mmCIF file of C-alpha atoms in Angstrom:
data_model
loop_
_atom_site.group_PDB
_atom_site.id
_atom_site.type_symbol
_atom_site.label_atom_id
_atom_site.label_comp_id
_atom_site.label_asym_id
_atom_site.label_seq_id
_atom_site.Cartn_x
_atom_site.Cartn_y
_atom_site.Cartn_z
ATOM 1 C CA MET G 1351 146.684 106.762 116.885
ATOM 2 C CA GLU G 1352 143.947 104.474 118.219
ATOM 3 C CA LYS G 1353 146.536 102.087 119.697
ATOM 4 C CA LEU G 1354 148.246 105.021 121.387
ATOM 5 C CA ILE G 1355 144.970 106.198 122.893
ATOM 6 C CA ASP G 1356 144.072 102.670 124.031
ATOM 7 C CA HIS G 1357 147.379 102.007 125.813
ATOM 8 C CA LEU G 1358 148.876 105.341 126.836
ATOM 9 C CA GLU G 1359 147.198 105.638 130.225
ATOM 10 C CA GLU G 1360 147.966 102.078 131.326
ATOM 11 C CA SER G 1361 151.611 102.335 130.220
ATOM 12 C CA GLY G 1362 152.382 105.142 132.662
ATOM 13 C CA TYR G 1363 154.628 106.760 130.044
ATOM 14 C CA ALA G 1364 152.681 110.023 130.028
ATOM 15 C CA ALA G 1365 152.318 110.323 133.804
ATOM 16 C CA GLY G 1366 153.184 113.871 134.861
ATOM 17 C CA LYS G 1367 153.915 114.986 131.286
ATOM 18 C CA ASP G 1368 152.230 117.506 129.017
ATOM 19 C CA MET G 1369 151.721 116.081 125.519
ATOM 20 C CA TYR G 1370 150.761 117.904 122.349
ATOM 21 C CA LEU G 1371 149.746 116.235 119.103
ATOM 22 C CA ASP G 1372 150.190 118.108 115.863
ATOM 23 C CA GLY G 1373 147.950 117.351 112.943
ATOM 24 C CA PHE G 1374 145.702 118.981 110.426
ATOM 25 C CA THR G 1375 141.967 118.831 109.966
ATOM 26 C CA SER G 1376 141.563 120.942 106.844
ATOM 27 C CA PHE G 1377 143.272 121.882 103.621
ATOM 28 C CA THR G 1378 142.653 123.984 100.530
ATOM 29 C CA ALA G 1379 142.535 122.598 97.043
ATOM 30 C CA GLN G 1380 141.333 123.100 93.494
ATOM 31 C CA VAL G 1381 138.439 120.953 92.295
ATOM 32 C CA ALA G 1382 139.535 118.692 89.445
ATOM 33 C CA GLU G 1383 136.333 116.693 89.001
ATOM 34 C CA VAL G 1384 132.891 116.579 90.619
ATOM 35 C CA ARG G 1385 131.574 113.016 90.963
ATOM 36 C CA GLU G 1386 128.337 111.591 92.338
ATOM 37 C CA SER G 1387 129.663 110.706 95.807
ATOM 38 C CA THR G 1388 133.207 112.153 95.785
ATOM 39 C CA LEU G 1389 135.288 115.119 94.663
ATOM 40 C CA LEU G 1390 138.655 114.748 93.009
ATOM 41 C CA VAL G 1391 140.843 117.662 94.146
ATOM 42 C CA ARG G 1392 144.384 118.971 93.709
ATOM 43 C CA PRO G 1393 145.629 120.003 97.189
ATOM 44 C CA ASP G 1394 147.599 123.252 97.472
ATOM 45 C CA ASP G 1395 150.240 121.680 99.684
ATOM 46 C CA PRO G 1396 152.145 118.645 98.427
ATOM 47 C CA TRP G 1397 150.664 115.232 99.191
ATOM 48 C CA ASP G 1398 151.846 111.803 98.137
ATOM 49 C CA ALA G 1399 149.659 112.130 95.066
ATOM 50 C CA GLU G 1400 148.843 115.023 92.748
ATOM 51 C CA THR G 1401 145.122 114.502 93.348
ATOM 52 C CA VAL G 1402 143.115 113.099 96.244
ATOM 53 C CA GLU G 1403 139.537 111.915 96.413
ATOM 54 C CA VAL G 1404 137.204 113.424 99.011
ATOM 55 C CA SER G 1405 134.130 111.507 100.197
ATOM 56 C CA LEU G 1406 130.874 113.481 100.209
ATOM 57 C CA GLU G 1407 129.110 110.898 102.381
ATOM 58 C CA GLY G 1408 127.328 112.433 105.356
ATOM 59 C CA LEU G 1409 127.600 116.052 104.228
ATOM 60 C CA GLU G 1410 124.321 117.900 104.751
ATOM 61 C CA THR G 1411 125.165 120.856 102.518
ATOM 62 C CA LEU G 1412 127.510 121.269 99.617
ATOM 63 C CA PRO G 1413 128.124 124.448 97.619
ATOM 64 C CA ALA G 1414 127.659 124.345 93.858
ATOM 65 C CA LEU G 1415 131.051 123.207 92.576
ATOM 66 C CA ALA G 1416 132.734 123.002 89.195
ATOM 67 C CA PRO G 1417 136.229 122.031 88.054
ATOM 68 C CA GLY G 1418 138.633 124.874 88.794
ATOM 69 C CA ASP G 1419 136.780 126.084 91.903
ATOM 70 C CA ARG G 1420 138.846 126.535 95.064
ATOM 71 C CA VAL G 1421 137.616 124.831 98.234
ATOM 72 C CA ARG G 1422 138.540 124.312 101.882
ATOM 73 C CA VAL G 1423 137.962 120.717 102.961
ATOM 74 C CA THR G 1424 137.505 120.099 106.700
ATOM 75 C CA PHE G 1425 137.509 116.536 107.966
ATOM 76 C CA ALA G 1426 137.525 114.506 111.163
ATOM 77 C CA GLY G 1427 138.081 111.141 109.525
ATOM 78 C CA GLU G 1428 141.114 109.654 107.892
ATOM 79 C CA VAL G 1429 143.082 109.497 104.691
ATOM 80 C CA ARG G 1430 142.770 105.871 103.649
ATOM 81 C CA GLU G 1431 145.532 103.918 101.903
ATOM 82 C CA ASP G 1432 143.669 104.255 98.606
ATOM 83 C CA GLY G 1433 143.779 108.056 99.025
ATOM 84 C CA LEU G 1434 140.092 108.563 99.871
ATOM 85 C CA ILE G 1435 139.502 111.166 102.584
ATOM 86 C CA THR G 1436 136.605 110.164 104.838
ATOM 87 C CA GLY G 1437 134.763 111.880 107.665
ATOM 88 C CA VAL G 1438 134.451 115.159 105.794
ATOM 89 C CA THR G 1439 132.497 117.664 107.894
ATOM 90 C CA GLU G 1440 132.505 120.666 105.537
ATOM 91 C CA ILE G 1441 133.427 121.734 102.036
ATOM 92 C CA ALA G 1442 133.354 125.493 101.559
ATOM 93 C CA ALA G 1443 134.477 127.992 98.957
ATOM 94 C CA ALA G 1444 138.066 129.168 99.494
ATOM 95 C CA GLU G 1445 139.818 132.387 98.556
ATOM 96 C CA PRO G 1446 141.292 132.303 95.040
#
């Protein structure tokens, strides 16, 4: 995505075109394990792995969480190759 942003304007490809990018910035999941600096969660929608790890770095508030709780994870970062989700902006309780 960064390469696209860096070179799109100079390429002229998008001149006179409307472009829309589809992506997601949040998902719901069940907490599998609460760790010191991460959460291990089971996303509701299928991912490449049954569980993913969510970084807690930079979060100012975090609800009390326990395994089995349902959460909505909102992020502006990335899903790294090792499966860690970075740039998390909010973790909130989700509907059961």
